[in-house]
Coordinates of C-alpha atoms (C1' of nucleotides) in Angstrom, one line a residue:
Chain A
M1 CA -14.4 -65.1 17.6
K2 CA -16.0 -66.2 20.8
V3 CA -18.9 -64.4 22.5
K4 CA -17.0 -62.3 25.0
E5 CA -14.6 -61.1 22.4
V6 CA -17.4 -59.9 20.2
A7 CA -19.4 -58.5 23.1
D8 CA -16.4 -56.5 24.3
L9 CA -15.5 -55.4 20.8
V10 CA -18.9 -53.8 20.1
G11 CA -19.8 -52.9 23.6
I12 CA -22.8 -55.2 24.3
S13 CA -23.4 -58.0 26.8
V14 CA -22.9 -61.7 26.2
R15 CA -26.5 -62.2 27.2
T16 CA -27.5 -59.9 24.3
L17 CA -25.7 -62.1 21.8
H18 CA -27.3 -65.2 23.4
H19 CA -30.6 -63.5 23.0
Y20 CA -30.0 -62.6 19.4
D21 CA -29.1 -66.2 18.8
A22 CA -32.2 -67.4 20.6
I23 CA -34.6 -65.3 18.6
G24 CA -32.8 -66.1 15.4
L25 CA -31.6 -62.6 14.8
L26 CA -28.0 -63.4 14.7
T27 CA -26.9 -67.0 14.6
P28 CA -23.2 -67.6 14.7
D29 CA -21.7 -69.2 11.7
G30 CA -19.9 -71.9 13.7
T31 CA -19.5 -73.7 17.0
T32 CA -16.6 -75.5 18.7
E33 CA -16.8 -79.1 19.7
A34 CA -17.8 -78.0 23.2
G35 CA -20.7 -76.0 21.8
Y36 CA -19.1 -72.5 22.1
R37 CA -20.5 -70.0 19.6
L38 CA -18.0 -68.8 17.0
Y39 CA -18.7 -65.6 15.2
S40 CA -17.4 -65.0 11.7
D41 CA -16.5 -61.7 10.1
E42 CA -19.8 -61.8 8.3
N43 CA -21.5 -62.2 11.6
L44 CA -19.7 -59.1 12.8
E45 CA -20.8 -57.1 9.9
M46 CA -24.4 -58.2 10.4
L47 CA -24.1 -57.3 14.0
Q48 CA -23.0 -53.8 13.1
Q49 CA -26.1 -53.5 11.0
I50 CA -28.3 -54.8 13.8
L51 CA -26.8 -52.4 16.3
F52 CA -27.1 -49.5 13.9
F53 CA -30.8 -50.0 13.6
R54 CA -31.2 -50.8 17.3
E55 CA -29.6 -47.5 18.1
L56 CA -32.3 -45.9 16.1
D57 CA -34.9 -47.7 18.4
F58 CA -36.1 -50.1 15.8
P59 CA -37.7 -53.2 17.4
L60 CA -35.7 -56.4 16.9
T61 CA -38.5 -58.0 15.0
K62 CA -38.3 -55.2 12.4
I63 CA -34.6 -55.5 12.3
K64 CA -34.9 -59.2 11.6
E65 CA -37.2 -58.5 8.7
M66 CA -34.9 -55.9 7.3
I67 CA -31.8 -58.1 7.6
H68 CA -33.4 -61.2 6.3
S69 CA -35.4 -59.9 3.5
P70 CA -33.4 -58.1 0.8
S71 CA -36.6 -56.8 -0.7
F72 CA -37.3 -54.8 2.4
D73 CA -37.4 -51.1 1.6
R74 CA -34.8 -49.6 3.9
M75 CA -35.6 -46.1 2.7
E76 CA -39.2 -46.4 3.5
A77 CA -38.4 -47.9 6.9
L78 CA -36.1 -45.0 7.7
E79 CA -38.7 -42.5 6.6
L80 CA -41.3 -44.1 8.7
H81 CA -39.1 -44.3 11.7
R82 CA -38.1 -40.8 11.3
S83 CA -41.6 -39.6 11.5
M84 CA -42.1 -41.7 14.6
L85 CA -39.1 -40.1 16.2
L86 CA -40.5 -36.7 15.3
D87 CA -43.7 -37.6 17.1
K88 CA -41.9 -38.8 20.0
R89 CA -39.8 -35.7 20.2
S90 CA -42.8 -33.4 20.1
R91 CA -44.4 -35.4 22.8
I92 CA -41.3 -34.9 24.9
D93 CA -41.3 -31.2 24.1
K94 CA -44.9 -31.1 25.4
M95 CA -43.9 -32.8 28.6
I96 CA -41.0 -30.4 29.1
T97 CA -43.2 -27.4 28.7
T98 CA -45.8 -28.9 30.9
I99 CA -43.2 -29.5 33.6
D100 CA -42.0 -26.0 33.2
K101 CA -45.4 -24.6 33.5
T102 CA -46.1 -26.8 36.5
M103 CA -43.0 -25.6 38.2
R104 CA -43.7 -22.0 37.5
N105 CA -47.2 -22.4 38.7
A106 CA -46.1 -24.1 41.9
R107 CA -43.6 -21.3 42.5
G108 CA -46.4 -18.8 42.0
E109 CA -44.7 -17.2 39.1
I110 CA -47.9 -17.0 37.0
Q111 CA -47.4 -14.9 34.0
M112 CA -49.8 -12.1 33.6
T113 CA -50.2 -11.9 29.9
T114 CA -52.7 -10.3 27.7
K115 CA -55.4 -9.3 30.1
E116 CA -56.9 -7.2 27.3
K117 CA -57.6 -10.1 25.1
F118 CA -59.9 -11.3 27.8
E119 CA -61.5 -8.0 28.7
G120 CA -63.9 -7.9 25.7
F121 CA -65.0 -11.4 26.4
D122 CA -66.3 -11.7 22.9
F123 CA -67.4 -15.3 22.6
S124 CA -69.4 -14.5 19.5
R125 CA -66.1 -14.0 17.5
N126 CA -63.9 -16.5 19.2
P127 CA -60.7 -17.0 17.3
Y128 CA -60.6 -20.6 18.4
E129 CA -64.0 -21.4 17.2
Q130 CA -62.7 -23.7 14.4
E131 CA -60.8 -25.7 17.0
A132 CA -63.8 -26.0 19.2
R133 CA -66.0 -27.2 16.3
E134 CA -63.6 -30.0 15.7
R135 CA -63.5 -30.9 19.3
W136 CA -67.1 -30.7 20.4
G137 CA -69.0 -30.6 17.1
D138 CA -70.9 -28.0 15.3
E139 CA -74.0 -28.3 17.4
A140 CA -72.4 -27.3 20.7
V141 CA -70.6 -24.4 19.2
D142 CA -73.6 -23.1 17.3
K143 CA -75.6 -23.2 20.4
A144 CA -73.0 -21.3 22.3
N145 CA -72.7 -18.8 19.5
A146 CA -76.5 -18.3 19.3
K147 CA -76.6 -17.7 23.0
A148 CA -73.8 -15.2 22.9
G149 CA -75.2 -13.6 19.7
S150 CA -78.5 -13.2 21.2
M151 CA -77.1 -11.1 24.0
S152 CA -77.2 -7.4 23.7
K153 CA -74.0 -5.4 24.1
D154 CA -75.2 -4.3 27.5
E155 CA -75.9 -7.9 28.5
Q156 CA -72.5 -9.0 27.4
E157 CA -70.9 -6.2 29.4
A158 CA -72.9 -7.2 32.4
M159 CA -71.9 -10.7 32.0
T160 CA -68.2 -9.8 31.8
K161 CA -68.6 -7.8 34.9
T162 CA -70.3 -10.6 36.7
M163 CA -67.6 -13.0 35.7
N164 CA -64.8 -10.8 36.8
G165 CA -66.7 -10.4 40.0
I166 CA -66.7 -14.1 40.5
Y167 CA -63.0 -14.3 39.6
A168 CA -62.3 -11.7 42.3
K169 CA -64.3 -13.7 44.8
L170 CA -62.5 -16.9 43.9
A171 CA -59.2 -15.1 44.2
E172 CA -60.2 -13.8 47.6
L173 CA -61.3 -17.3 48.7
R174 CA -58.2 -18.9 47.3
S175 CA -56.1 -17.8 50.3
G176 CA -58.7 -19.2 52.7
S177 CA -60.3 -22.6 52.9
P178 CA -61.2 -23.9 49.5
D179 CA -63.9 -26.1 50.9
S180 CA -65.8 -23.4 52.5
A181 CA -69.5 -22.8 51.7
E182 CA -68.6 -19.5 50.2
A183 CA -66.2 -21.0 47.8
Q184 CA -68.7 -23.6 46.8
A185 CA -71.3 -21.0 46.2
A186 CA -68.9 -18.9 44.1
I187 CA -68.0 -21.9 42.0
K188 CA -71.6 -22.8 41.5
E189 CA -72.4 -19.3 40.5
W190 CA -69.6 -19.5 38.0
Y191 CA -70.7 -22.8 36.6
D192 CA -74.2 -21.6 36.2
L193 CA -73.1 -18.5 34.3
L194 CA -70.9 -20.6 32.1
N195 CA -73.7 -23.0 31.6
Q196 CA -75.7 -20.2 30.0
M197 CA -72.9 -19.9 27.5
G198 CA -73.4 -23.3 26.0
S199 CA -71.7 -26.6 26.5
Y200 CA -68.4 -26.1 24.8
T201 CA -67.6 -23.0 26.7
L202 CA -68.6 -24.8 29.8
E203 CA -66.4 -27.7 29.0
A204 CA -63.5 -25.5 28.3
F205 CA -63.9 -23.7 31.6
K206 CA -64.8 -26.6 33.8
C207 CA -61.3 -27.3 34.8
L208 CA -60.7 -23.7 35.8
G209 CA -63.3 -24.1 38.5
Q210 CA -60.9 -26.6 40.2
M211 CA -57.9 -24.5 39.7
Y212 CA -57.7 -23.2 43.1
V213 CA -57.7 -26.7 44.5
D214 CA -54.7 -28.0 42.7
D215 CA -52.3 -26.2 40.4
E216 CA -50.9 -29.3 38.9
R217 CA -54.1 -30.7 37.9
F218 CA -55.0 -27.4 36.4
T219 CA -51.9 -27.4 34.3
K220 CA -52.7 -30.9 33.1
N221 CA -56.3 -30.3 32.4
I222 CA -55.7 -27.2 30.4
D223 CA -53.6 -29.2 28.0
R224 CA -56.4 -31.5 27.3
F225 CA -57.8 -28.9 25.1
G226 CA -56.2 -27.8 21.9
D227 CA -53.4 -25.2 21.7
G228 CA -55.7 -22.3 20.9
L229 CA -58.2 -23.1 23.5
A230 CA -55.5 -23.8 26.1
K231 CA -54.1 -20.3 25.4
F232 CA -57.6 -18.9 25.7
M233 CA -57.9 -20.5 29.1
R234 CA -54.5 -19.4 30.2
D235 CA -55.6 -15.9 29.4
A236 CA -58.5 -16.5 31.7
M237 CA -56.0 -17.7 34.3
A238 CA -54.2 -14.4 33.9
V239 CA -57.3 -12.4 34.6
Y240 CA -57.8 -14.6 37.6
A241 CA -54.2 -14.1 38.8
D242 CA -54.6 -10.4 38.3
A243 CA -57.7 -10.3 40.4
N244 CA -55.7 -12.3 42.9
L245 CA -53.2 -9.5 43.3
K246 CA -55.6 -6.7 43.9
Chain S
M1 CA -68.5 -44.5 40.7
K2 CA -67.8 -47.9 39.3
V3 CA -64.8 -48.9 37.3
K4 CA -66.1 -48.4 33.8
E5 CA -67.5 -45.0 34.6
V6 CA -64.2 -43.9 35.9
A7 CA -62.3 -45.5 33.1
D8 CA -64.4 -43.9 30.5
L9 CA -64.3 -40.5 32.2
V10 CA -60.6 -40.2 32.3
G11 CA -59.9 -42.3 29.2
I12 CA -58.1 -45.3 30.6
S13 CA -58.9 -49.0 30.6
V14 CA -60.6 -50.9 33.4
R15 CA -57.6 -53.1 33.5
T16 CA -55.5 -50.2 34.4
L17 CA -57.6 -49.4 37.4
H18 CA -57.5 -53.0 38.5
H19 CA -53.7 -52.8 38.1
Y20 CA -53.5 -49.7 40.2
D21 CA -55.5 -51.3 42.8
A22 CA -53.4 -54.4 42.7
I23 CA -50.1 -52.6 43.2
G24 CA -51.7 -50.4 45.9
L25 CA -51.3 -47.2 43.9
L26 CA -55.0 -46.4 43.9
T27 CA -57.3 -48.3 46.2
P28 CA -61.0 -47.4 45.8
D29 CA -62.5 -46.0 48.9
G30 CA -65.5 -48.4 49.0
T31 CA -66.9 -51.6 47.6
T32 CA -70.4 -52.9 47.1
E33 CA -71.6 -56.1 48.7
A34 CA -70.8 -58.0 45.5
G35 CA -67.3 -56.7 45.7
Y36 CA -67.6 -54.1 43.0
R37 CA -65.0 -51.3 43.4
L38 CA -66.5 -47.9 44.2
Y39 CA -64.4 -44.8 43.6
S40 CA -65.0 -41.7 45.6
D41 CA -64.3 -38.1 44.5
E42 CA -61.0 -38.2 46.4
N43 CA -60.1 -41.3 44.4
L44 CA -60.8 -39.4 41.3
E45 CA -58.6 -36.5 42.3
M46 CA -55.8 -38.8 43.2
L47 CA -56.2 -40.5 39.8
Q48 CA -55.8 -37.2 38.1
Q49 CA -52.6 -36.7 40.0
I50 CA -51.4 -40.1 39.0
L51 CA -52.3 -39.7 35.3
F52 CA -50.6 -36.3 35.3
F53 CA -47.3 -37.8 36.4
R54 CA -47.8 -40.8 34.3
E55 CA -48.1 -38.6 31.3
L56 CA -44.7 -37.2 32.2
D57 CA -43.4 -40.8 32.0
F58 CA -42.8 -41.2 35.7
P59 CA -42.7 -44.8 36.7
L60 CA -45.6 -45.9 38.8
T61 CA -43.4 -46.8 41.7
K62 CA -42.2 -43.2 41.8
I63 CA -45.7 -41.9 41.5
K64 CA -46.7 -44.1 44.4
E65 CA -43.9 -42.6 46.5
M66 CA -44.9 -39.1 45.5
I67 CA -48.6 -39.6 46.3
H68 CA -48.1 -41.4 49.5
S69 CA -45.4 -39.4 51.1
P70 CA -46.2 -35.8 51.7
S71 CA -42.5 -35.1 52.4
F72 CA -41.6 -36.0 48.8
D73 CA -40.1 -33.0 47.1
R74 CA -42.2 -32.5 44.0
M75 CA -40.1 -29.7 42.8
E76 CA -36.9 -31.8 42.9
A77 CA -38.7 -34.7 41.2
L78 CA -39.9 -32.4 38.5
E79 CA -36.5 -30.9 38.0
L80 CA -34.9 -34.3 37.8
H81 CA -37.5 -35.6 35.4
R82 CA -37.1 -32.5 33.3
S83 CA -33.4 -33.1 32.8
M84 CA -34.1 -36.8 32.0
L85 CA -36.5 -35.6 29.3
L86 CA -33.9 -33.2 27.9
D87 CA -31.5 -36.1 27.6
K88 CA -34.1 -38.2 26.0
R89 CA -34.9 -35.4 23.5
S90 CA -31.3 -34.9 22.6
R91 CA -30.8 -38.6 22.0
I92 CA -33.8 -38.5 19.7
D93 CA -32.4 -35.5 17.9
K94 CA -29.3 -37.4 17.4
M95 CA -31.2 -40.3 16.0
I96 CA -33.1 -38.0 13.6
T97 CA -30.0 -36.4 12.3
T98 CA -28.4 -39.8 11.9
I99 CA -31.3 -41.0 9.9
D100 CA -31.2 -37.9 7.8
K101 CA -27.6 -38.4 7.1
T102 CA -28.1 -42.0 6.4
M103 CA -30.8 -41.3 3.9
R104 CA -28.8 -38.5 2.2
N105 CA -25.8 -40.8 2.1
A106 CA -27.9 -43.5 0.5
R107 CA -29.2 -41.2 -2.1
G108 CA -25.7 -40.0 -2.8
E109 CA -26.3 -36.5 -1.8
I110 CA -23.2 -36.1 0.1
Q111 CA -22.5 -32.6 1.2
M112 CA -19.3 -31.1 0.1
T113 CA -18.3 -28.8 2.9
T114 CA -15.0 -27.1 3.9
K115 CA -12.5 -28.8 1.7
E116 CA -10.1 -26.0 2.7
K117 CA -10.1 -27.0 6.3
F118 CA -8.7 -30.2 5.3
E119 CA -6.2 -29.0 2.8
G120 CA -3.6 -28.0 5.4
F121 CA -3.8 -31.3 7.0
D122 CA -2.2 -30.0 10.2
F123 CA -2.4 -32.9 12.6
S124 CA 0.1 -31.2 14.9
R125 CA -2.5 -28.5 15.8
N126 CA -5.7 -30.5 15.8
P127 CA -8.6 -28.5 17.3
Y128 CA -10.1 -31.7 18.5
E129 CA -7.0 -32.8 20.4
Q130 CA -8.6 -32.4 23.8
E131 CA -11.4 -34.6 22.7
A132 CA -9.0 -37.2 21.4
R133 CA -7.1 -37.1 24.6
E134 CA -10.2 -37.9 26.6
R135 CA -11.1 -40.7 24.2
W136 CA -7.8 -42.5 23.6
G137 CA -5.6 -41.2 26.4
D138 CA -2.6 -38.9 26.5
E139 CA -0.2 -41.5 25.3
A140 CA -1.7 -42.2 21.9
V141 CA -2.2 -38.5 21.2
D142 CA 1.3 -37.5 22.3
K143 CA 2.7 -40.2 20.1
A144 CA 0.7 -39.0 17.1
N145 CA 1.7 -35.4 17.8
A146 CA 5.3 -36.3 18.1
K147 CA 5.1 -38.1 14.8
A148 CA 3.4 -35.2 13.1
G149 CA 5.7 -32.7 14.8
S150 CA 8.8 -34.5 13.6
M151 CA 7.7 -34.2 10.0
S152 CA 9.1 -31.3 8.1
K153 CA 6.8 -29.1 6.2
D154 CA 7.8 -30.8 3.0
E155 CA 7.1 -34.1 4.5
Q156 CA 3.7 -33.0 5.6
E157 CA 2.9 -31.7 2.2
A158 CA 4.0 -34.9 0.6
M159 CA 1.9 -36.9 3.0
T160 CA -1.1 -34.8 2.2
K161 CA -0.6 -35.4 -1.4
T162 CA -0.2 -39.1 -0.9
M163 CA -3.4 -39.2 1.1
N164 CA -5.3 -37.3 -1.5
G165 CA -3.9 -39.6 -4.1
I166 CA -5.3 -42.6 -2.2
Y167 CA -8.6 -40.9 -1.8
A168 CA -8.7 -40.4 -5.5
K169 CA -7.9 -44.0 -6.1
L170 CA -10.6 -45.1 -3.6
A171 CA -13.1 -42.9 -5.3
E172 CA -12.2 -44.4 -8.6
L173 CA -12.6 -47.9 -7.2
R174 CA -15.8 -47.0 -5.5
S175 CA -17.8 -47.4 -8.7
G176 CA -16.3 -50.7 -9.4
S177 CA -16.0 -53.8 -7.3
P178 CA -15.1 -53.0 -3.8
D179 CA -13.6 -56.4 -3.3
S180 CA -11.0 -56.1 -6.0
A181 CA -7.3 -56.6 -5.3
E182 CA -6.8 -53.0 -6.3
A183 CA -9.2 -51.7 -3.7
Q184 CA -7.7 -53.9 -1.1
A185 CA -4.2 -52.6 -2.0
A186 CA -5.4 -49.0 -1.8
I187 CA -7.0 -49.5 1.5
K188 CA -3.9 -51.2 2.9
E189 CA -1.8 -48.3 1.6
W190 CA -4.1 -45.9 3.3
Y191 CA -4.0 -47.8 6.6
D192 CA -0.3 -48.0 6.5
L193 CA -0.1 -44.3 6.0
L194 CA -2.5 -43.6 8.8
N195 CA -0.6 -46.0 11.0
Q196 CA 2.4 -43.8 10.7
M197 CA 0.3 -41.0 12.2
G198 CA -0.2 -42.8 15.5
S199 CA -3.0 -44.7 17.0
Y200 CA -5.6 -42.2 17.6
T201 CA -5.5 -40.8 14.1
L202 CA -5.7 -44.3 12.9
E203 CA -8.6 -45.2 15.1
A204 CA -10.4 -42.1 13.9
F205 CA -9.9 -43.0 10.3
K206 CA -10.4 -46.7 10.5
C207 CA -14.0 -46.6 9.8
L208 CA -13.5 -44.4 6.7
G209 CA -11.7 -47.3 5.2
Q210 CA -14.9 -49.2 5.2
M211 CA -17.0 -46.4 3.9
Y212 CA -17.2 -47.6 0.4
V213 CA -18.5 -50.9 1.6
D214 CA -21.4 -49.7 3.5
D215 CA -22.7 -46.2 3.8
E216 CA -24.9 -46.9 6.7
R217 CA -22.3 -48.5 8.8
F218 CA -20.1 -45.5 8.0
T219 CA -22.7 -43.1 9.2
K220 CA -23.0 -45.1 12.4
N221 CA -19.3 -45.5 13.0
I222 CA -18.6 -41.9 12.5
D223 CA -20.9 -41.0 15.4
R224 CA -19.0 -43.2 17.7
F225 CA -16.5 -40.5 18.0
G226 CA -17.1 -37.2 19.6
D227 CA -18.8 -34.3 17.9
G228 CA -15.6 -32.6 17.0
L229 CA -13.8 -35.6 15.7
A230 CA -16.9 -36.7 13.8
K231 CA -16.9 -33.3 12.1
F232 CA -13.2 -33.7 11.4
M233 CA -14.0 -37.0 9.7
R234 CA -16.8 -35.6 7.8
D235 CA -14.4 -33.1 6.4
A236 CA -12.3 -36.0 5.3
M237 CA -15.4 -37.5 3.8
A238 CA -15.9 -34.2 1.8
V239 CA -12.4 -34.4 0.4
Y240 CA -13.1 -38.0 -0.6
A241 CA -16.4 -37.0 -2.2
D242 CA -14.8 -34.2 -4.0
A243 CA -12.1 -36.5 -5.4
N244 CA -15.0 -38.7 -6.4
L245 CA -16.4 -36.1 -8.7
K246 CA -13.2 -35.3 -10.5
Chain P
dA1 C1' -86.6 -66.2 33.4
dT2 C1' -83.3 -64.8 30.4
dA3 C1' -80.3 -61.9 27.7
dG4 C1' -76.9 -58.4 27.8
dA5 C1' -73.8 -55.4 30.0
dG6 C1' -70.8 -55.0 33.7
dT7 C1' -67.7 -56.8 37.3
dA8 C1' -64.5 -60.1 39.8
dT9 C1' -60.1 -62.9 40.1
dA10 C1' -56.6 -65.5 38.0
dA11 C1' -53.0 -66.1 35.0
dC12 C1' -50.5 -66.0 30.8
dG13 C1' -48.3 -62.7 27.2
dT14 C1' -45.4 -58.7 25.8
dA15 C1' -39.9 -56.5 24.7
dA16 C1' -35.3 -56.9 25.4
dC17 C1' -32.7 -58.4 27.8
dG18 C1' -30.6 -58.7 33.4
dT19 C1' -29.7 -61.8 36.7
dT20 C1' -28.8 -65.8 39.2
dA21 C1' -28.0 -70.9 39.2
dG22 C1' -25.8 -75.2 38.1
dA23 C1' -22.6 -77.4 35.2
dG24 C1' -19.1 -78.0 31.7
dT25 C1' -14.5 -76.1 29.1
dC26 C1' -10.1 -74.1 28.5
dA27 C1' -5.4 -72.5 29.4
dA28 C1' -2.0 -71.8 32.7
dC29 C1' 0.4 -72.4 36.9
dC30 C1' 2.2 -75.4 40.7
Chain U
dG1 C1' -1.7 -84.1 37.1
dG2 C1' -4.5 -81.3 39.9
dT3 C1' -6.3 -76.9 40.7
dT4 C1' -7.5 -72.2 39.9
dG5 C1' -9.7 -68.6 37.3
dA6 C1' -11.8 -67.0 33.3
dC7 C1' -15.0 -68.3 30.1
dT8 C1' -18.9 -70.9 28.2
dC9 C1' -23.4 -73.3 28.0
dT10 C1' -28.6 -73.9 29.0
dA11 C1' -32.5 -73.0 31.8
dA12 C1' -35.5 -70.1 33.9
dC13 C1' -37.2 -66.4 36.7
dG14 C1' -37.5 -61.0 37.1
dT15 C1' -38.5 -56.6 35.0
dT16 C1' -42.7 -52.6 33.4
dA17 C1' -47.4 -51.5 32.8
dC18 C1' -50.6 -53.2 31.6
dG19 C1' -53.4 -56.3 27.2
dT20 C1' -55.7 -60.3 26.7
dT21 C1' -58.3 -64.3 27.4
dA22 C1' -60.9 -67.4 30.6
dT23 C1' -64.2 -68.5 33.9
dA24 C1' -67.6 -67.1 37.1
dC25 C1' -70.8 -63.8 39.4
dT26 C1' -74.0 -59.6 39.5
dC27 C1' -77.1 -56.3 38.0
dT28 C1' -80.8 -54.3 35.0
dA29 C1' -84.2 -54.5 31.6
dT30 C1' -87.4 -57.0 29.0

DNA sequence: ATAGAGTATAACGTAACGTTAGAGTCAACC
DNA sequence: GGTTGACTCTAACGTTACGTTATACTCTAT
């Protein structure tokens, strides 16, 4: 069979067959006197194999290995590729949820979830501590915990109140100019307060300080942190949104 | 800030920043006397935007449009990209299930489903007829239906029996040499029988005839047909497998 | 003054083909 | 026998988003 016949039969382009010939992936068994490629039945079978693996997104070099070396472990290759696909899919899932969140955010449909979880503001028994340790190291977390632990209950309550006050102020300023001196002052106040909490808390909240500037970046930044911490921060966002509605 | 600072801060390469400069996606606000790029805070913000959309797999040209034209409809772009991602994910899902099937097939763990559905063998009231019509056109389907409709109940039963007999023969031969004259004869018999059923039935079953040759190709071929027909064919496969175990 | 780290431009490489471009081949029709 | 149209060939540039040298400055610290 000549190129176009083959190409039409399996639904690929002539150029693709040329390419496969060029890289030695599929060399036709024969040629006419004029130099036309002639594909045998075996060539067709091999092409089926190639297209099968191609459809699974295997790179052509890998396919070449698989086809040309009988010792190649197909099962293992499939297994490996499967896990790669799973990774890819979960990345796509993440993208989709990020887009959804971005769109909801842009539409102003911020969900007001568990405000309560945030009310206590108990940094000393943070459920995401393990995650934070892995992310920023023991030292930072211990320092933050020591700081929080050294606060009396009254002090903690006072701090929570102060923070909520700042949220309210930020919310108030949100509708106005974000570049005003007032806003800058509120943000600085917030940063300073967070600074007292230790570095990992600060890191985790840094992006929230820019939230009023740009919702999309907020959505992106929040996902830089692990799932647990991201949730934690979204809760903070909820408090913020709530303050915004008062 | 100079290139490396920025690159390290946001976790990309210097080359990437050079590239973004070259294509006019992100031109630094200033340069030193020596020609070093200097990135401003605004540049950083824009970079965040860029990376956000890049993370969502937007092509850089689109990002450039989005950033540089304020009239660009972000929502619409997000919506569009979302649907693209959904497509991509469903393709990946398909790949994964195909791989799974391939591996199960290779291990011989063929699932024996609904044998009953296949027992009646009622081609005249095929639930996948609509699908077949779209795939092979009305003519082929009508011809097949006419053929099946013209058969008496006895004839249909006889045909079912004949087919199952061929399946049994193929199953028997499967363990032996697939290139034997016997196997070829059985396959020809099968094809002839299917041929009597009309073209679309034949098309749908053609690949089954090669099943014993190559499980992977079978798995691939079966997915060329629509979901419904593929299911139909898998049912046929189940009958075959069942015969195989007798 | 010199080493080391950073920066610049320029240009080739990557994966899997798509897309011309120029030229030869084949079968059929006039 | 010539011409047309469909098909084939090789060659080579284009695509995407940078990675990777290579060569040459520039800056800072010792």
